[in-house]
Coordinates of C-alpha atoms and ligand atoms in Angstrom, one line a residue:
X149 CA 63.4 151.7 -60.0
X150 CA 60.2 153.3 -58.7
X151 CA 59.3 154.1 -55.7
X152 CA 57.5 150.8 -55.1
X153 CA 57.6 147.4 -56.3
X154 CA 54.8 146.0 -57.6
X155 CA 55.7 141.9 -57.5
X156 CA 51.8 140.9 -57.9
X157 CA 51.5 140.1 -61.4
X158 CA 49.6 137.0 -60.7
X159 CA 46.9 138.7 -58.9
X160 CA 46.6 141.3 -62.0
X161 CA 49.4 142.7 -63.9
X162 CA 49.4 146.4 -64.4
X163 CA 47.8 147.8 -68.0
X164 CA 50.3 148.4 -71.0
X165 CA 50.2 152.3 -72.2
X166 CA 48.9 150.8 -75.9
X167 CA 46.2 149.3 -74.0
X168 CA 44.8 152.3 -72.7
X169 CA 45.3 154.1 -75.7
X170 CA 43.4 152.2 -77.8
X171 CA 40.6 151.9 -75.0
X172 CA 40.4 155.2 -74.6
X173 CA 40.1 155.8 -78.4
X174 CA 37.3 153.0 -78.5
X175 CA 35.5 154.6 -75.5
X176 CA 35.4 158.2 -77.5
X177 CA 33.7 156.7 -80.2
X178 CA 29.8 156.0 -80.3
X179 CA 28.0 152.8 -81.4
X180 CA 26.8 149.8 -80.7
X181 CA 28.6 146.7 -82.5
X182 CA 25.1 145.1 -83.9
X183 CA 23.9 148.4 -85.1
X184 CA 23.8 148.7 -89.3
X185 CA 24.9 151.7 -89.1
X186 CA 28.3 153.0 -89.7
X187 CA 29.1 153.5 -86.2
X188 CA 28.1 150.3 -85.1
X189 CA 30.2 149.0 -88.1
X190 CA 33.3 150.5 -86.7
X191 CA 32.5 149.1 -83.3
X192 CA 32.0 145.5 -84.5
X193 CA 35.5 146.0 -86.8
X194 CA 36.7 146.8 -83.2
X195 CA 35.8 143.8 -81.8
X196 CA 36.2 141.2 -85.2
X197 CA 39.9 142.6 -85.0
X198 CA 40.8 141.9 -81.3
X199 CA 39.3 138.7 -81.9
X200 CA 41.6 138.4 -85.1
X201 CA 44.6 139.2 -82.8
X202 CA 43.9 136.9 -79.8
X203 CA 43.2 133.9 -82.2
X204 CA 46.7 134.6 -84.0
X205 CA 48.4 134.4 -80.4
X206 CA 46.8 131.7 -79.6
X207 CA 47.1 129.3 -82.8
X208 CA 42.8 129.5 -82.9
X209 CA 40.5 130.0 -85.2
X210 CA 38.8 133.7 -84.7
X211 CA 35.5 131.7 -85.0
X212 CA 36.6 129.6 -81.9
X213 CA 36.8 132.8 -79.8
X214 CA 33.5 133.8 -77.2
X215 CA 34.5 136.7 -75.3
X216 CA 33.2 136.4 -71.7
X217 CA 33.7 138.6 -68.9
X218 CA 37.3 137.1 -67.5
X219 CA 38.0 133.5 -66.5
X220 CA 35.9 133.4 -63.9
X221 CA 32.5 132.9 -66.6
X222 CA 34.6 131.2 -69.0
X223 CA 35.5 128.4 -66.9
X224 CA 31.9 128.7 -65.6
X225 CA 30.7 128.2 -68.9
X226 CA 32.1 125.4 -69.6
X227 CA 31.0 123.1 -66.5
X228 CA 27.3 124.3 -66.9
X229 CA 27.3 124.4 -70.6
X230 CA 29.3 121.1 -71.8
X231 CA 26.8 119.1 -71.7
X232 CA 28.7 116.5 -69.0
X233 CA 27.6 115.0 -66.0
X234 CA 30.7 113.4 -65.1
X235 CA 33.0 116.2 -63.8
X236 CA 37.0 115.2 -63.4
X237 CA 38.8 118.1 -61.8
X238 CA 42.4 118.2 -60.9
X239 CA 43.3 118.9 -56.9
X240 CA 45.0 122.5 -57.5
X241 CA 42.3 124.2 -60.1
X242 CA 40.9 127.6 -59.4
X243 CA 38.0 128.1 -57.6
X244 CA 36.1 129.0 -60.2
X245 CA 36.8 126.0 -61.8
X246 CA 36.4 123.9 -58.3
X247 CA 33.3 125.8 -57.6
X248 CA 31.6 125.3 -60.3
X249 CA 32.4 122.2 -60.8
X250 CA 30.0 121.3 -57.5
X251 CA 31.0 118.6 -54.7
X252 CA 30.2 115.5 -56.9
X253 CA 33.1 116.1 -58.9
X254 CA 35.8 113.5 -58.8
X255 CA 39.7 115.1 -57.9
X256 CA 42.9 114.5 -59.7
X257 CA 45.9 114.0 -57.3
X258 CA 48.8 116.2 -57.4
X259 CA 52.3 115.1 -56.3
X260 CA 54.4 116.8 -53.7
X261 CA 56.1 119.6 -56.5
X262 CA 52.3 119.9 -57.8
X263 CA 52.2 118.1 -61.0
X264 CA 49.0 116.4 -61.8
X265 CA 49.2 112.3 -61.7
X266 CA 48.6 111.6 -65.1
X267 CA 48.1 107.8 -63.9
X268 CA 45.6 108.3 -61.3
X269 CA 43.6 110.3 -64.1
X270 CA 43.8 107.2 -66.3
X271 CA 42.6 105.5 -63.8
X272 CA 39.8 107.4 -62.6
X273 CA 38.4 107.5 -66.2
X274 CA 38.4 104.0 -66.6
X275 CA 36.3 103.4 -64.0
X276 CA 33.3 104.4 -65.6
X277 CA 31.8 104.2 -69.5
X278 CA 30.2 107.5 -68.6
X279 CA 31.9 110.4 -71.1
X280 CA 33.7 113.0 -69.0
X281 CA 34.6 116.6 -68.6
X282 CA 38.2 116.8 -67.4
X283 CA 39.7 120.0 -66.1
X284 CA 43.5 120.8 -66.0
X285 CA 44.9 124.2 -65.6
X286 CA 48.1 124.9 -67.4
X287 CA 50.1 126.6 -64.9
X288 CA 49.4 126.8 -61.3
X289 CA 48.5 130.1 -60.2
X290 CA 49.9 130.1 -56.6
X291 CA 53.0 127.9 -57.6
X292 CA 53.8 128.5 -61.3
X293 CA 54.0 124.6 -62.0
X294 CA 52.7 123.4 -65.4
X295 CA 50.8 120.9 -66.4
X296 CA 51.3 118.1 -68.5
X297 CA 47.5 119.3 -70.5
X298 CA 49.2 118.0 -73.9
X299 CA 49.6 114.3 -72.8
X300 CA 46.2 115.2 -70.5
X301 CA 44.0 116.0 -73.7
X302 CA 45.5 112.8 -75.5
X303 CA 44.5 110.4 -72.9
X304 CA 41.0 112.2 -72.2
X305 CA 40.1 111.6 -76.0
X306 CA 41.0 107.9 -75.4
X307 CA 38.0 107.6 -73.4
X308 CA 35.6 109.9 -75.2
X309 CA 36.3 112.9 -72.6
X310 CA 36.0 116.4 -73.1
X311 CA 38.9 118.9 -71.7
X312 CA 38.5 122.1 -70.3
X313 CA 42.0 124.0 -70.0
X314 CA 42.3 127.1 -67.4
X315 CA 45.3 129.0 -69.0
X316 CA 44.4 132.3 -67.7
X317 CA 47.8 132.3 -65.8
X318 CA 50.1 130.3 -68.6
X319 CA 49.1 133.3 -71.2
X320 CA 51.7 135.7 -71.5
X321 CA 54.3 133.8 -69.5
X322 CA 54.6 130.5 -71.6
X323 CA 53.7 129.9 -74.9
X324 CA 50.0 129.1 -75.2
X325 CA 48.8 127.1 -78.8
X326 CA 45.2 126.0 -78.3
X327 CA 45.8 123.4 -81.7
X328 CA 48.4 122.1 -79.9
X329 CA 47.0 121.4 -76.6
X330 CA 44.4 119.6 -78.3
X331 CA 41.8 120.5 -75.7
X332 CA 38.4 121.3 -76.1
X333 CA 38.2 124.5 -74.6
X334 CA 40.7 127.2 -73.2
X335 CA 39.9 130.4 -70.4
X336 CA 42.1 133.2 -70.5
X337 CA 41.9 136.9 -69.0
X338 CA 42.5 139.8 -69.9
X339 CA 44.3 141.4 -66.5
X340 CA 46.6 138.8 -66.4
X341 CA 48.6 140.1 -69.7
X342 CA 48.1 144.2 -69.5
X343 CA 44.7 144.1 -70.4
X344 CA 41.7 145.3 -68.5
X345 CA 40.0 143.6 -65.8
X346 CA 36.4 142.4 -66.3
X347 CA 37.1 140.9 -70.0
X348 CA 38.2 137.6 -71.2
X349 CA 37.6 134.9 -73.6
X350 CA 36.3 130.6 -73.7
X351 CA 38.5 129.4 -76.8
X352 CA 35.7 126.5 -77.9
X353 CA 37.1 123.8 -80.3
X354 CA 34.7 124.0 -83.4
X355 CA 32.6 120.9 -82.9
X356 CA 32.7 121.0 -79.0
X357 CA 29.5 121.2 -77.6
X358 CA 28.6 124.7 -75.6
X359 CA 25.2 125.0 -74.4
X360 CA 24.8 129.0 -73.8
X361 CA 24.7 130.1 -70.0
X362 CA 23.1 133.9 -70.8
X363 CA 20.0 134.3 -73.3
X364 CA 18.8 137.5 -74.9
X365 CA 20.3 138.7 -78.4
X366 CA 22.8 136.8 -80.8
X367 CA 26.1 138.0 -79.2
X368 CA 29.4 135.9 -79.9
X369 CA 27.8 133.8 -82.1
X370 CA 24.9 133.1 -79.7
X371 CA 26.9 131.4 -77.1
X372 CA 27.1 134.5 -74.9
X373 CA 24.5 137.2 -75.0
X374 CA 24.6 140.6 -74.1
X375 CA 26.0 143.8 -75.5
X376 CA 29.9 143.5 -75.9
X377 CA 32.3 145.4 -73.5
X378 CA 33.8 146.7 -77.0
X379 CA 36.4 148.4 -74.8
X380 CA 37.2 145.8 -72.9
X381 CA 37.5 143.3 -76.2
X382 CA 39.9 146.1 -77.8
X383 CA 41.9 145.9 -74.3
X384 CA 42.5 142.1 -74.7
X385 CA 43.4 142.7 -78.0
X386 CA 45.8 144.5 -77.9
X387 CA 47.4 143.0 -74.9
X388 CA 47.4 140.1 -77.1
X389 CA 49.4 141.2 -79.0
X390 CA 52.0 141.9 -76.9
X391 CA 52.4 138.7 -75.7
X392 CA 55.1 137.6 -77.8
X393 CA 57.2 140.3 -76.7
X394 CA 56.4 138.7 -73.3
X395 CA 57.3 135.5 -74.2
X396 CA 61.0 137.1 -75.3
X397 CA 61.8 138.4 -72.2
X398 CA 61.2 135.3 -70.4
X399 CA 64.4 134.1 -69.6
X400 CA 65.1 137.5 -68.0
X401 CA 62.3 137.5 -65.4
X402 CA 63.2 134.0 -64.8
X403 CA 66.3 135.1 -63.4
X404 CA 64.8 137.7 -61.5
X405 CA 63.1 135.0 -60.0
X406 CA 66.2 132.9 -59.1
X407 CA 67.9 135.8 -57.9
X408 CA 65.4 136.5 -55.4
X409 CA 65.7 132.8 -54.8
X410 CA 69.3 132.6 -54.4
X411 CA 69.2 135.5 -51.9
X412 CA 66.4 134.7 -49.5
X413 CA 68.2 130.9 -49.6
X414 CA 71.4 132.7 -48.5
X415 CA 69.5 134.4 -45.7
X416 CA 67.3 131.4 -44.5
X417 CA 69.0 128.1 -46.2
X418 CA 65.8 126.5 -44.6
X419 CA 63.2 128.8 -46.6
X420 CA 61.0 126.0 -49.0
X421 CA 60.2 127.1 -52.5
X422 CA 56.8 124.9 -53.5
X423 CA 57.2 123.2 -56.7
X424 CA 60.7 123.8 -57.3
X425 CA 61.1 120.3 -58.8
X426 CA 58.6 120.9 -61.6
X427 CA 58.6 122.8 -64.7
X428 CA 57.3 126.3 -63.1
X429 CA 56.1 129.8 -64.9
X430 CA 59.2 132.0 -65.3
X431 CA 58.0 135.1 -62.9
X432 CA 56.5 132.6 -60.2
X433 CA 57.9 132.0 -56.6
X434 CA 56.1 130.6 -54.1
X435 CA 58.0 130.4 -50.8
X436 CA 58.0 130.1 -47.1
X437 CA 59.5 132.2 -44.1
X438 CA 59.9 129.4 -41.5
X439 CA 57.7 130.5 -38.3
X440 CA 56.6 133.7 -40.0
X441 CA 53.0 134.1 -40.9
X442 CA 52.1 135.0 -44.9
X443 CA 49.6 138.0 -43.3
X444 CA 52.7 139.1 -40.9
X445 CA 55.0 138.9 -44.2
X446 CA 52.9 140.9 -46.5
X447 CA 51.8 143.4 -44.4
X448 CA 55.7 143.9 -43.4
X449 CA 56.8 143.6 -47.0
X450 CA 54.0 146.1 -48.0
X451 CA 55.4 149.0 -45.2
X452 CA 58.7 148.0 -47.2
X453 CA 57.4 148.8 -50.1
X454 CA 56.8 145.6 -52.0
X455 CA 53.7 144.3 -53.1
X456 CA 53.1 140.3 -53.2
X457 CA 50.3 138.1 -52.4
X458 CA 49.7 135.0 -50.0
X459 CA 48.3 131.8 -52.0
X460 CA 45.5 132.5 -54.2
X461 CA 44.9 136.8 -55.0
X462 CA 41.6 136.0 -55.8
X463 CA 40.6 135.3 -52.5
X464 CA 42.9 137.3 -50.5
X465 CA 41.2 139.8 -48.0
X466 CA 40.1 136.1 -46.6
X467 CA 43.5 134.3 -46.1
X468 CA 42.8 131.1 -45.3
X469 CA 45.3 127.6 -45.9
X470 CA 46.2 127.3 -49.4
X471 CA 44.5 124.3 -50.5
X472 CA 47.0 124.0 -53.6
X473 CA 49.7 123.8 -51.1
X474 CA 47.9 121.4 -48.9
X475 CA 47.1 119.1 -52.2
X476 CA 50.8 118.7 -52.4
X477 CA 51.0 117.2 -49.0
X478 CA 52.3 120.6 -47.1
X479 CA 50.9 120.5 -43.6
X480 CA 48.5 123.9 -42.8
X481 CA 51.2 125.2 -40.6
X482 CA 53.8 125.6 -43.5
X483 CA 51.2 126.1 -46.3
X484 CA 50.1 129.1 -43.7
X485 CA 53.8 130.7 -44.2
X486 CA 53.9 130.8 -47.8
X487 CA 53.8 134.1 -49.9
X488 CA 54.0 134.0 -53.6
X489 CA 56.3 136.7 -55.2
X490 CA 55.2 137.3 -59.0
X491 CA 57.3 139.1 -61.5
X492 CA 56.6 140.9 -64.8
X493 CA 57.7 142.8 -67.7
X494 CA 58.1 145.9 -65.6
X495 CA 60.0 144.1 -62.8
X496 CA 64.0 144.9 -62.4
X497 CA 66.9 143.7 -60.3
X498 CA 65.8 146.7 -58.1
X499 CA 62.4 145.1 -56.9
X500 CA 64.5 142.3 -56.0
X501 CA 66.9 144.3 -53.6
X502 CA 63.5 146.1 -52.2
X503 CA 61.8 142.5 -51.7
X504 CA 65.2 141.4 -49.8
X505 CA 65.5 144.1 -47.9
X506 CA 62.0 143.8 -46.8
X507 CA 62.5 140.3 -46.6
X508 CA 65.5 140.0 -44.7
X509 CA 64.6 142.6 -42.3
X510 CA 61.5 140.7 -41.3
X511 CA 63.7 137.6 -41.0
X512 CA 66.0 139.4 -38.5
X513 CA 63.5 140.7 -36.3
X514 CA 61.9 137.5 -35.8
X515 CA 65.6 135.4 -35.0
X516 CA 65.7 138.1 -32.4
X517 CA 62.4 137.4 -30.5
X518 CA 63.7 133.6 -31.3
X519 CA 66.8 134.0 -29.6
X520 CA 65.6 135.8 -26.8
X521 CA 62.5 133.3 -26.3
X522 CA 64.9 130.2 -26.7
X523 CA 62.6 128.9 -30.1
X524 CA 64.1 127.5 -33.3
X525 CA 62.3 128.2 -36.5
Ligands
PLP234 N1 42.0 130.7 -63.3 C1 42.9 131.0 -62.8 C2 44.0 130.0 -62.9 C3 43.3 132.4 -62.0 O1 44.3 132.9 -61.6 C4 42.0 133.4 -62.1 C5 42.6 134.6 -61.2 O2 43.3 134.9 -60.5 C6 41.0 133.1 -63.0 C7 40.4 131.7 -63.5 C8 40.1 134.4 -62.7 O3 40.3 135.0 -63.9 P1 39.5 136.5 -63.6 O4 39.9 137.3 -62.7 O5 39.4 136.7 -65.1 O6 38.0 136.0 -63.4

């Protein structure tokens, strides 16, 4: 165990040493991938090798991959460029989907465990003949709850709808198979899988419509102009080639998450695990400390050397009640006490021990205050 425990993999995963090595080597080489000379051709080759590695990992065709600056841009590109005006999104999508979909987008509700209501989607789709774009994520970033995306894609197809699947959190934690999901668009981000920040990809099914939003040079098959972030793309490719190794560790990561859950419940049986009744990512635990605000928990845990986050880390710094938990019917007061603990390949039992020491100390202090004031949690 290191001196501090990083349990915030869903915000960003530590960069893999092999990624740093490959990117450093790439950054040392000159050349623009569009140049015809040997240096340019070498850069082009690095990009195409990364594209092939990513395609292999997610069972897509290399030509279906468009490199972007990350998951946000991939989602925004589809929402602006699919050509569909009628947009239907799940109520628990990431802000990069919700905000780019706009206020007119229809929302699919979720059940108490945070699973998208497929019957409700069927009803929404059946109310209009206008072809739609449906956006449902593969796994939620706050709760880790896995969504029935393949079933949704089959249903959407019956109505002539296109489907965008944000697989940013699922990638590297559960199998992501583009061909088997049957969606039209899939977004990915490197920094959740041990790659660098600021690079990701949109996978576009051959034949699916996509109007480019950045015009300029003809990069990425004229789907996304701009000189390629070659080192970032190389980093994404190397990180993608490690995904199968991470998946082999999924059971041991789930065991750490379950150990943390048991230990917290031993201390506070009333602590609630959000999404506990549904299939979840092996690494994610969203849990409340009754009566204690998430901000207080995060600061106390940070002082104890444990890094976790409250709700969506993408919007941390401005902690507002989690829209995901509220969509699940959790009241704002309880949602405000929820933290997200997310493990990864470098986590071990020592991290669970440190988490429990920090969590337990805060819970005990709060217990003393409760005893003095005579209030119940
Ligand atoms: N989608 C989901 C589900 C996410 O969790 C995130 C980031 O946390 C994003 C999209 C945005 O990805 P990026 O940070 O690469 O823009």
